[in-house]
Amino acid sequence: MTLRVAILISGGGSNMEALVRSMQGDHPARPVLVLSNVPGAGGLARARALGVRTATVDHRAFGGDRTAFEAELQRHLERARAHILCTAGFMRILTPGFVDRWAGRMLNIHPSLLPRYRGLDTHARAIAAGDAEAGCSVHLVTAELDAGPVLGQARVAIRPDDTPESLAARVLGHEHRLYPRVLREFSERLAREGAAGRP
Ligand code: GRF
């Protein structure tokens, strides 16, 4: 069975593109939807250029009603019959109700060596703390922000002259290799276990 992957984005979608390209050819999964909460997000054009169906659910149209916003997300995900959900630069906090529905089948990439630096401004915080290294983590998404089981990490040395921007650019290149590797391993395990569950 080929597993069906949906990817949630809010911006440029460079991680989304890395994931989509990694699924071209011999792979247990394939991308079936790229879904953005931001109309016109750069990643939507990138996804279309890669031949992946896209959709937009503008969170602003729901006036702060997270449940209604997420119900619309879920409608698109069910129509796409997604088995696996990857967030990649998706900047909305999801409620426990939504996350629980995807328990064990939802991945995220975070630009730090979790459990250090959950939340935002990870690179600035690592530099300010005088850390020797930064990095990125792919983890299962749970109700607690950036706190789910870590499935893979990449470590990046912090240079004395690094700014948050220069460090972010270097870490991003590692993200583009880490996320596809973890998704492949995760997909292979899910396919073996037949634990994809109902789409
Ligand atoms: C990346 O640093 C990622 O770790 C974070 O969002 C940033 C932008 O990602 N989640 P992308 O280029 O939109 O994939």
Coordinates of N, CA and C and ligand atoms in Angstrom, one line a residue:
M1 N 0.9 -1.2 0.0 CA 0.0 0.0 0.0 C 0.9 1.2 0.0
T2 N 0.6 2.2 -0.9 CA 1.3 3.4 -0.9 C 0.7 4.4 0.1
L3 N 1.5 4.9 1.1 CA 0.9 5.8 2.1 C 0.7 7.2 1.5
R4 N -0.3 7.9 1.9 CA -0.7 9.2 1.3 C -0.3 10.2 2.4
V5 N 0.5 11.2 1.9 CA 1.1 12.2 2.8 C 0.5 13.6 2.5
A6 N 0.0 14.3 3.5 CA -0.4 15.7 3.3 C 0.5 16.5 4.1
I7 N 0.8 17.7 3.6 CA 1.8 18.6 4.2 C 1.2 19.9 4.5
L8 N 1.3 20.4 5.7 CA 0.7 21.7 6.1 C 1.9 22.8 6.1
I9 N 1.6 23.9 5.4 CA 2.6 25.0 5.3 C 2.0 26.3 5.6
S10 N 2.8 27.3 5.9 CA 2.4 28.7 6.0 C 3.2 29.6 5.2
G11 N 4.4 29.2 4.7 CA 5.3 30.1 4.0 C 5.9 29.6 2.8
G12 N 7.2 29.7 2.7 CA 8.0 29.4 1.5 C 7.9 27.9 1.1
G13 N 7.8 27.0 2.1 CA 7.7 25.6 1.7 C 8.9 24.9 1.3
S14 N 10.1 25.3 1.7 CA 11.3 24.7 1.3 C 11.4 23.2 1.9
N15 N 10.9 23.1 3.1 CA 10.9 21.7 3.7 C 9.8 20.8 2.9
M16 N 8.7 21.4 2.6 CA 7.7 20.7 1.8 C 8.3 20.3 0.5
E17 N 9.0 21.1 -0.2 CA 9.6 20.7 -1.5 C 10.6 19.6 -1.3
A18 N 11.4 19.7 -0.2 CA 12.3 18.6 0.0 C 11.6 17.3 0.2
L19 N 10.5 17.3 1.0 CA 9.7 16.1 1.2 C 9.1 15.6 -0.1
V20 N 8.5 16.5 -0.9 CA 7.9 16.0 -2.1 C 8.9 15.4 -3.1
R21 N 10.0 16.1 -3.2 CA 11.1 15.5 -4.1 C 11.6 14.2 -3.6
S22 N 11.6 14.0 -2.3 CA 12.2 12.7 -1.7 C 11.2 11.6 -2.0
M23 N 9.9 11.9 -2.2 CA 9.0 10.8 -2.5 C 8.8 10.5 -4.0
Q24 N 9.6 11.2 -4.8 CA 9.5 10.8 -6.3 C 10.4 9.6 -6.4
G25 N 9.8 8.6 -7.2 CA 10.6 7.4 -7.3 C 10.2 6.3 -6.3
D26 N 11.2 5.4 -6.0 CA 10.9 4.3 -5.1 C 10.8 4.7 -3.6
H27 N 9.5 4.8 -3.2 CA 9.3 5.3 -1.8 C 7.9 4.8 -1.3
P28 N 7.8 4.4 -0.1 CA 6.5 3.9 0.4 C 5.4 4.9 0.5
A29 N 5.7 6.2 0.3 CA 4.7 7.2 0.4 C 4.7 8.1 -0.8
R30 N 3.6 8.9 -0.9 CA 3.6 9.9 -1.9 C 2.7 11.1 -1.4
P31 N 3.1 12.3 -1.9 CA 2.3 13.5 -1.5 C 1.0 13.6 -2.2
V32 N -0.1 13.8 -1.4 CA -1.4 13.9 -2.0 C -2.0 15.3 -1.8
L33 N -1.5 16.1 -0.9 CA -2.0 17.5 -0.7 C -1.0 18.3 0.0
V34 N -0.9 19.6 -0.5 CA -0.2 20.6 0.3 C -1.2 21.7 0.7
L35 N -1.4 21.9 2.0 CA -2.5 22.7 2.5 C -1.9 23.9 3.3
S36 N -2.2 25.1 2.9 CA -1.7 26.3 3.6 C -2.8 27.0 4.3
N37 N -2.5 27.6 5.4 CA -3.4 28.5 6.1 C -3.2 30.0 5.6
V38 N -2.3 30.2 4.8 CA -2.0 31.5 4.3 C -2.2 31.6 2.8
P39 N -3.3 32.3 2.3 CA -3.5 32.4 0.9 C -2.3 32.9 0.2
G40 N -1.9 32.3 -0.9 CA -0.8 32.9 -1.7 C 0.6 32.6 -1.1
A41 N 0.7 31.7 -0.1 CA 2.0 31.3 0.4 C 2.8 30.8 -0.7
G42 N 4.1 31.1 -0.6 CA 5.0 30.7 -1.7 C 5.1 29.2 -2.0
G43 N 4.9 28.5 -0.9 CA 5.0 27.0 -1.0 C 3.8 26.5 -1.9
L44 N 2.7 27.2 -2.0 CA 1.6 26.7 -2.8 C 2.0 26.6 -4.3
A45 N 2.7 27.7 -4.8 CA 3.1 27.7 -6.2 C 4.2 26.6 -6.4
R46 N 5.1 26.4 -5.4 CA 6.1 25.4 -5.5 C 5.4 24.0 -5.6
A47 N 4.4 23.8 -4.8 CA 3.7 22.5 -4.8 C 3.1 22.2 -6.1
R48 N 2.4 23.2 -6.6 CA 1.7 23.1 -7.9 C 2.7 22.8 -9.0
A49 N 3.9 23.5 -9.0 CA 4.9 23.2 -10.0 C 5.5 21.8 -9.9
L50 N 5.3 21.2 -8.7 CA 5.8 19.8 -8.5 C 4.7 18.8 -8.8
G51 N 3.5 19.3 -9.2 CA 2.4 18.5 -9.5 C 1.6 18.0 -8.4
V52 N 1.7 18.7 -7.2 CA 0.9 18.2 -6.0 C -0.3 19.1 -5.9
R53 N -1.4 18.5 -5.6 CA -2.7 19.2 -5.3 C -2.5 20.1 -4.1
T54 N -3.1 21.3 -4.2 CA -3.0 22.3 -3.1 C -4.4 22.7 -2.7
A55 N -4.4 23.3 -1.5 CA -5.6 23.9 -1.0 C -5.2 25.0 0.1
T56 N -6.1 25.9 0.3 CA -5.9 27.0 1.3 C -7.1 27.0 2.2
V57 N -6.8 27.0 3.5 CA -7.8 27.3 4.5 C -7.3 28.5 5.3
D58 N -7.8 29.6 5.0 CA -7.4 30.9 5.7 C -7.9 31.0 7.1
H59 N -7.0 30.9 8.1 CA -7.5 30.8 9.5 C -8.2 32.1 9.9
R60 N -7.8 33.2 9.1 CA -8.5 34.5 9.5 C -10.0 34.5 9.2
A61 N -10.4 33.6 8.3 CA -11.8 33.6 8.0 C -12.7 33.0 9.1
F62 N -12.0 32.4 10.1 CA -12.8 31.7 11.2 C -12.8 32.5 12.5
G63 N -12.3 33.7 12.4 CA -12.5 34.7 13.5 C -12.1 34.1 14.9
G64 N -10.9 33.4 14.9 CA -10.4 32.9 16.2 C -11.1 31.6 16.6
D65 N -12.0 31.1 15.8 CA -12.6 29.8 16.2 C -11.7 28.7 15.7
R66 N -10.8 28.2 16.5 CA -9.8 27.2 16.1 C -10.5 25.9 15.7
T67 N -11.6 25.6 16.4 CA -12.2 24.3 16.2 C -12.8 24.3 14.7
A68 N -13.4 25.4 14.4 CA -14.0 25.5 13.0 C -12.9 25.5 12.0
F69 N -11.9 26.2 12.2 CA -10.7 26.2 11.3 C -10.2 24.8 11.1
E70 N -10.0 24.1 12.2 CA -9.4 22.7 12.1 C -10.4 21.7 11.5
A71 N -11.7 22.0 11.7 CA -12.7 21.1 11.0 C -12.6 21.2 9.5
E72 N -12.3 22.4 9.1 CA -12.1 22.6 7.6 C -10.8 22.0 7.1
L73 N -9.8 22.1 7.9 CA -8.5 21.4 7.6 C -8.8 19.9 7.5
Q74 N -9.5 19.4 8.5 CA -9.8 17.9 8.5 C -10.6 17.5 7.3
R75 N -11.5 18.4 6.9 CA -12.3 18.0 5.7 C -11.4 17.8 4.5
H76 N -10.5 18.8 4.3 CA -9.5 18.6 3.2 C -8.7 17.4 3.3
L77 N -8.2 17.1 4.5 CA -7.4 15.9 4.7 C -8.1 14.6 4.5
E78 N -9.3 14.6 4.9 CA -10.1 13.4 4.7 C -10.5 13.2 3.2
R79 N -10.7 14.3 2.5 CA -11.0 14.2 1.1 C -9.8 13.7 0.3
A80 N -8.6 14.1 0.8 CA -7.3 13.6 0.2 C -7.0 12.2 0.7
R81 N -7.7 11.7 1.6 CA -7.5 10.4 2.2 C -6.0 10.2 2.7
A82 N -5.6 11.3 3.4 CA -4.2 11.3 3.9 C -4.0 10.2 5.1
H83 N -2.9 9.5 5.0 CA -2.6 8.6 6.1 C -1.6 9.3 7.1
I84 N -0.7 10.2 6.6 CA 0.3 10.8 7.3 C 0.2 12.3 7.1
L85 N 0.4 13.1 8.2 CA 0.4 14.5 8.1 C 1.7 15.1 8.6
C86 N 2.3 15.9 7.7 CA 3.6 16.6 8.0 C 3.4 18.1 8.1
T87 N 3.8 18.7 9.2 CA 3.8 20.1 9.2 C 5.2 20.6 8.9
A88 N 5.3 21.6 8.1 CA 6.6 22.1 7.6 C 6.5 23.6 7.5
G89 N 7.0 24.3 8.5 CA 6.8 25.8 8.5 C 5.4 26.2 8.6
F90 N 4.6 25.3 9.3 CA 3.2 25.7 9.6 C 3.1 26.4 10.9
M91 N 2.6 27.6 10.9 CA 2.7 28.5 12.0 C 1.5 28.7 12.9
R92 N 0.6 27.7 12.8 CA -0.6 27.8 13.7 C -0.5 26.8 14.8
I93 N -0.9 27.1 16.0 CA -1.0 26.1 17.1 C -2.2 25.3 16.9
L94 N -2.1 24.0 16.9 CA -3.2 23.1 16.7 C -3.8 22.6 18.1
T95 N -5.1 22.5 18.2 CA -5.7 22.1 19.5 C -5.4 20.6 19.8
P96 N -5.5 20.3 21.1 CA -5.3 18.8 21.4 C -6.3 17.9 20.7
G97 N -7.5 18.5 20.4 CA -8.5 17.7 19.7 C -8.1 17.3 18.4
F98 N -7.5 18.2 17.6 CA -7.0 17.9 16.3 C -5.8 17.0 16.3
V99 N -4.9 17.3 17.2 CA -3.6 16.5 17.3 C -3.9 15.1 17.7
D100 N -4.9 14.9 18.6 CA -5.2 13.6 19.1 C -5.7 12.7 17.9
R101 N -6.5 13.4 17.0 CA -7.0 12.6 15.8 C -5.9 12.0 15.0
W102 N -4.7 12.7 15.0 CA -3.6 12.3 14.2 C -2.5 11.7 15.0
A103 N -2.8 11.3 16.2 CA -1.8 10.8 17.1 C -1.0 9.6 16.5
G104 N 0.3 9.7 16.5 CA 1.1 8.7 15.9 C 1.3 8.7 14.4
R105 N 0.6 9.7 13.8 CA 0.7 9.8 12.3 C 1.0 11.2 11.9
M106 N 1.5 12.1 12.8 CA 1.7 13.5 12.5 C 3.1 13.9 12.9
L107 N 3.9 14.4 11.9 CA 5.3 14.7 12.1 C 5.5 16.2 12.0
N108 N 6.5 16.8 12.7 CA 6.9 18.2 12.5 C 8.4 18.3 12.5
I109 N 8.9 19.3 11.9 CA 10.3 19.7 12.0 C 10.4 21.0 12.7
H110 N 11.3 20.9 13.7 CA 11.5 22.1 14.5 C 13.0 22.5 14.5
P111 N 13.3 23.8 14.4 CA 14.7 24.2 14.2 C 15.5 24.3 15.5
S112 N 15.5 23.2 16.3 CA 16.4 23.2 17.5 C 16.7 21.8 17.8
L113 N 17.6 21.6 18.7 CA 17.9 20.2 19.2 C 17.0 20.0 20.4
L114 N 15.7 19.6 20.1 CA 14.8 19.3 21.2 C 15.4 18.3 22.2
P115 N 15.1 18.4 23.5 CA 14.0 19.3 24.0 C 14.5 20.7 24.3
R116 N 15.7 21.1 23.9 CA 16.1 22.5 24.1 C 15.3 23.4 23.1
Y117 N 15.0 24.6 23.6 CA 14.4 25.7 22.7 C 13.1 25.3 22.0
R118 N 12.1 24.8 22.7 CA 10.8 24.7 22.2 C 10.3 26.1 21.9
G119 N 9.4 26.2 20.9 CA 8.8 27.5 20.6 C 9.6 28.3 19.5
L120 N 9.6 29.6 19.6 CA 10.2 30.4 18.6 C 11.6 30.9 18.8
D121 N 12.2 31.6 17.9 CA 13.5 32.3 18.0 C 14.5 31.3 18.5
T122 N 14.5 30.1 18.0 CA 15.4 29.1 18.5 C 16.9 29.4 18.3
H123 N 17.2 29.9 17.1 CA 18.7 30.2 16.9 C 19.2 31.3 17.7
A124 N 18.4 32.4 17.8 CA 18.9 33.5 18.6 C 19.1 33.1 20.1
R125 N 18.2 32.2 20.6 CA 18.3 31.7 21.9 C 19.6 30.9 22.1
A126 N 19.9 30.0 21.1 CA 21.1 29.2 21.2 C 22.4 30.0 21.2
I127 N 22.4 31.0 20.3 CA 23.5 31.9 20.2 C 23.7 32.7 21.6
A128 N 22.6 33.2 22.1 CA 22.6 34.0 23.3 C 23.1 33.2 24.5
A129 N 22.8 31.9 24.4 CA 23.2 31.0 25.5 C 24.6 30.5 25.4
G130 N 25.3 30.9 24.3 CA 26.6 30.5 24.1 C 26.8 29.0 23.8
D131 N 25.7 28.4 23.2 CA 25.8 27.0 22.9 C 26.9 26.8 21.8
A132 N 27.5 25.6 21.8 CA 28.5 25.2 20.8 C 27.8 24.7 19.5
E133 N 26.6 24.2 19.7 CA 25.9 23.7 18.5 C 24.4 24.0 18.6
A134 N 23.8 24.0 17.4 CA 22.4 24.1 17.2 C 21.9 22.9 16.4
G135 N 20.8 23.0 15.7 CA 20.4 21.9 14.9 C 18.9 21.9 14.7
C136 N 18.4 20.7 14.3 CA 16.9 20.6 14.0 C 16.5 19.2 14.4
S137 N 15.2 19.1 14.6 CA 14.6 17.8 15.1 C 13.3 17.5 14.4
V138 N 13.1 16.3 14.0 CA 11.8 15.8 13.5 C 11.2 15.0 14.7
H139 N 9.9 15.4 15.0 CA 9.3 14.7 16.1 C 7.8 14.4 15.8
L140 N 7.3 13.4 16.5 CA 5.8 13.2 16.5 C 5.1 14.4 17.2
V141 N 4.0 14.8 16.6 CA 3.3 15.9 17.2 C 2.4 15.4 18.2
T142 N 2.5 16.1 19.4 CA 1.5 15.7 20.5 C 0.9 17.1 20.9
A143 N 0.0 17.0 21.9 CA -0.8 18.2 22.3 C 0.1 19.3 22.9
E144 N 1.2 18.8 23.5 CA 2.2 19.8 24.1 C 3.1 20.3 23.0
L145 N 3.3 21.6 22.8 CA 4.0 22.2 21.8 C 5.5 21.7 21.7
D146 N 5.9 21.2 20.6 CA 7.3 20.8 20.3 C 7.8 19.8 21.4
A147 N 6.9 18.9 21.9 CA 7.3 18.1 23.0 C 7.2 16.6 22.7
G148 N 6.8 16.2 21.5 CA 6.5 14.8 21.2 C 7.8 14.0 21.0
P149 N 7.8 12.7 20.9 CA 8.9 11.9 20.8 C 9.8 12.3 19.6
V150 N 11.1 12.5 19.8 CA 12.0 12.9 18.7 C 12.3 11.7 17.8
L151 N 12.2 11.8 16.5 CA 12.5 10.6 15.6 C 13.8 10.8 14.9
G152 N 14.4 12.0 14.9 CA 15.7 12.2 14.3 C 16.1 13.6 14.5
Q153 N 17.5 13.8 14.5 CA 18.0 15.1 14.8 C 19.3 15.3 13.9
A154 N 19.6 16.6 13.6 CA 20.8 16.9 12.9 C 21.5 18.0 13.7
R155 N 22.8 17.9 14.0 CA 23.5 18.9 14.8 C 24.4 19.8 13.9
V156 N 24.4 21.1 14.2 CA 25.1 22.0 13.4 C 26.0 22.9 14.4
A157 N 27.3 23.0 14.1 CA 28.2 23.8 15.0 C 27.8 25.2 14.8
I158 N 27.8 26.0 15.9 CA 27.6 27.4 15.9 C 28.9 28.1 15.8
R159 N 29.0 29.0 14.8 CA 30.3 29.7 14.6 C 30.3 31.0 15.3
P160 N 31.5 31.4 15.7 CA 31.6 32.7 16.5 C 31.0 33.9 15.9
D161 N 31.0 33.9 14.5 CA 30.4 35.1 13.9 C 29.0 34.8 13.4
D162 N 28.4 33.8 13.9 CA 27.0 33.5 13.5 C 26.0 34.5 14.0
T163 N 25.1 34.8 13.1 CA 23.9 35.6 13.5 C 22.7 34.6 13.5
P164 N 21.6 34.9 14.0 CA 20.4 34.0 13.9 C 20.1 33.7 12.5
E165 N 20.3 34.6 11.6 CA 20.0 34.4 10.2 C 21.0 33.5 9.5
S166 N 22.3 33.7 9.8 CA 23.3 32.8 9.1 C 23.2 31.4 9.7
L167 N 22.9 31.3 10.9 CA 22.7 29.9 11.5 C 21.5 29.2 11.0
A168 N 20.4 30.0 10.9 CA 19.1 29.5 10.3 C 19.3 28.9 8.9
A169 N 20.1 29.7 8.1 CA 20.3 29.2 6.7 C 21.1 27.9 6.7
R170 N 22.0 27.8 7.6 CA 22.8 26.5 7.6 C 22.0 25.4 8.1
V171 N 21.2 25.6 9.2 CA 20.4 24.6 9.7 C 19.3 24.1 8.7
L172 N 18.8 25.1 7.9 CA 17.7 24.8 7.0 C 18.2 23.7 6.0
G173 N 19.5 23.8 5.6 CA 20.0 22.8 4.6 C 20.0 21.4 5.3
H174 N 20.3 21.4 6.6 CA 20.2 20.1 7.3 C 18.8 19.6 7.4
E175 N 17.8 20.5 7.6 CA 16.4 20.2 7.7 C 16.0 19.4 6.4
H176 N 16.4 20.0 5.3 CA 16.0 19.4 4.0 C 16.5 18.0 3.8
R177 N 17.5 17.6 4.6 CA 18.0 16.2 4.5 C 17.4 15.3 5.6
L178 N 17.2 15.9 6.7 CA 16.7 15.2 7.9 C 15.2 14.8 7.7
Y179 N 14.4 15.8 7.3 CA 13.0 15.5 7.3 C 12.6 14.3 6.3
P180 N 13.2 14.4 5.0 CA 12.9 13.3 4.1 C 13.4 11.9 4.6
R181 N 14.6 11.9 5.3 CA 15.1 10.7 5.8 C 14.2 10.1 6.9
V182 N 13.7 11.0 7.8 CA 12.8 10.5 8.8 C 11.5 10.1 8.3
L183 N 11.0 10.8 7.3 CA 9.7 10.5 6.7 C 9.8 9.1 6.0
R184 N 10.9 8.8 5.3 CA 11.0 7.5 4.7 C 11.0 6.4 5.7
E185 N 11.8 6.6 6.8 CA 11.9 5.5 7.8 C 10.5 5.3 8.5
F186 N 9.9 6.5 8.7 CA 8.5 6.4 9.4 C 7.5 5.7 8.5
S187 N 7.5 6.1 7.2 CA 6.6 5.5 6.3 C 6.9 4.0 6.1
E188 N 8.1 3.6 6.1 CA 8.5 2.1 5.9 C 8.0 1.4 7.2
R189 N 8.1 2.0 8.3 CA 7.6 1.3 9.6 C 6.1 1.2 9.6
L190 N 5.5 2.3 9.2 CA 4.0 2.3 9.2 C 3.5 1.3 8.2
A191 N 4.1 1.2 7.0 CA 3.6 0.3 6.0 C 3.8 -1.1 6.5
R192 N 4.9 -1.4 7.2 CA 5.2 -2.8 7.7 C 4.1 -3.2 8.7
E193 N 3.9 -2.2 9.6 CA 2.9 -2.5 10.7 C 1.5 -2.4 10.2
G194 N 1.3 -1.9 9.0 CA -0.1 -1.8 8.5 C -0.9 -0.9 9.5
A195 N -0.2 0.0 10.1 CA -0.8 0.8 11.2 C -1.2 2.2 10.7
A196 N -1.4 2.2 9.3 CA -1.7 3.5 8.8 C -3.1 3.9 9.2
G197 N -3.9 2.9 9.6 CA -5.2 3.3 10.0 C -6.1 3.7 8.9
R198 N -7.3 4.2 9.2 CA -8.2 4.6 8.1 C -7.7 6.0 7.6
P199 N -7.7 6.2 6.3 CA -7.3 7.5 5.8 C -8.2 8.6 6.4
Ligands
GRF1 C1 12.1 26.2 9.0 O1 13.2 26.7 9.8 C2 11.4 25.1 9.8 O2 12.3 24.5 10.8 C3 10.4 25.9 10.5 O3 9.9 26.8 9.6 C4 11.1 27.3 8.8 C5 10.7 27.6 7.4 O4 10.4 26.3 6.8 N1 9.3 25.0 11.0 P1 10.0 26.2 5.2 O5 11.1 26.8 4.4 O6 8.7 27.0 5.0 O7 9.8 24.8 5.0

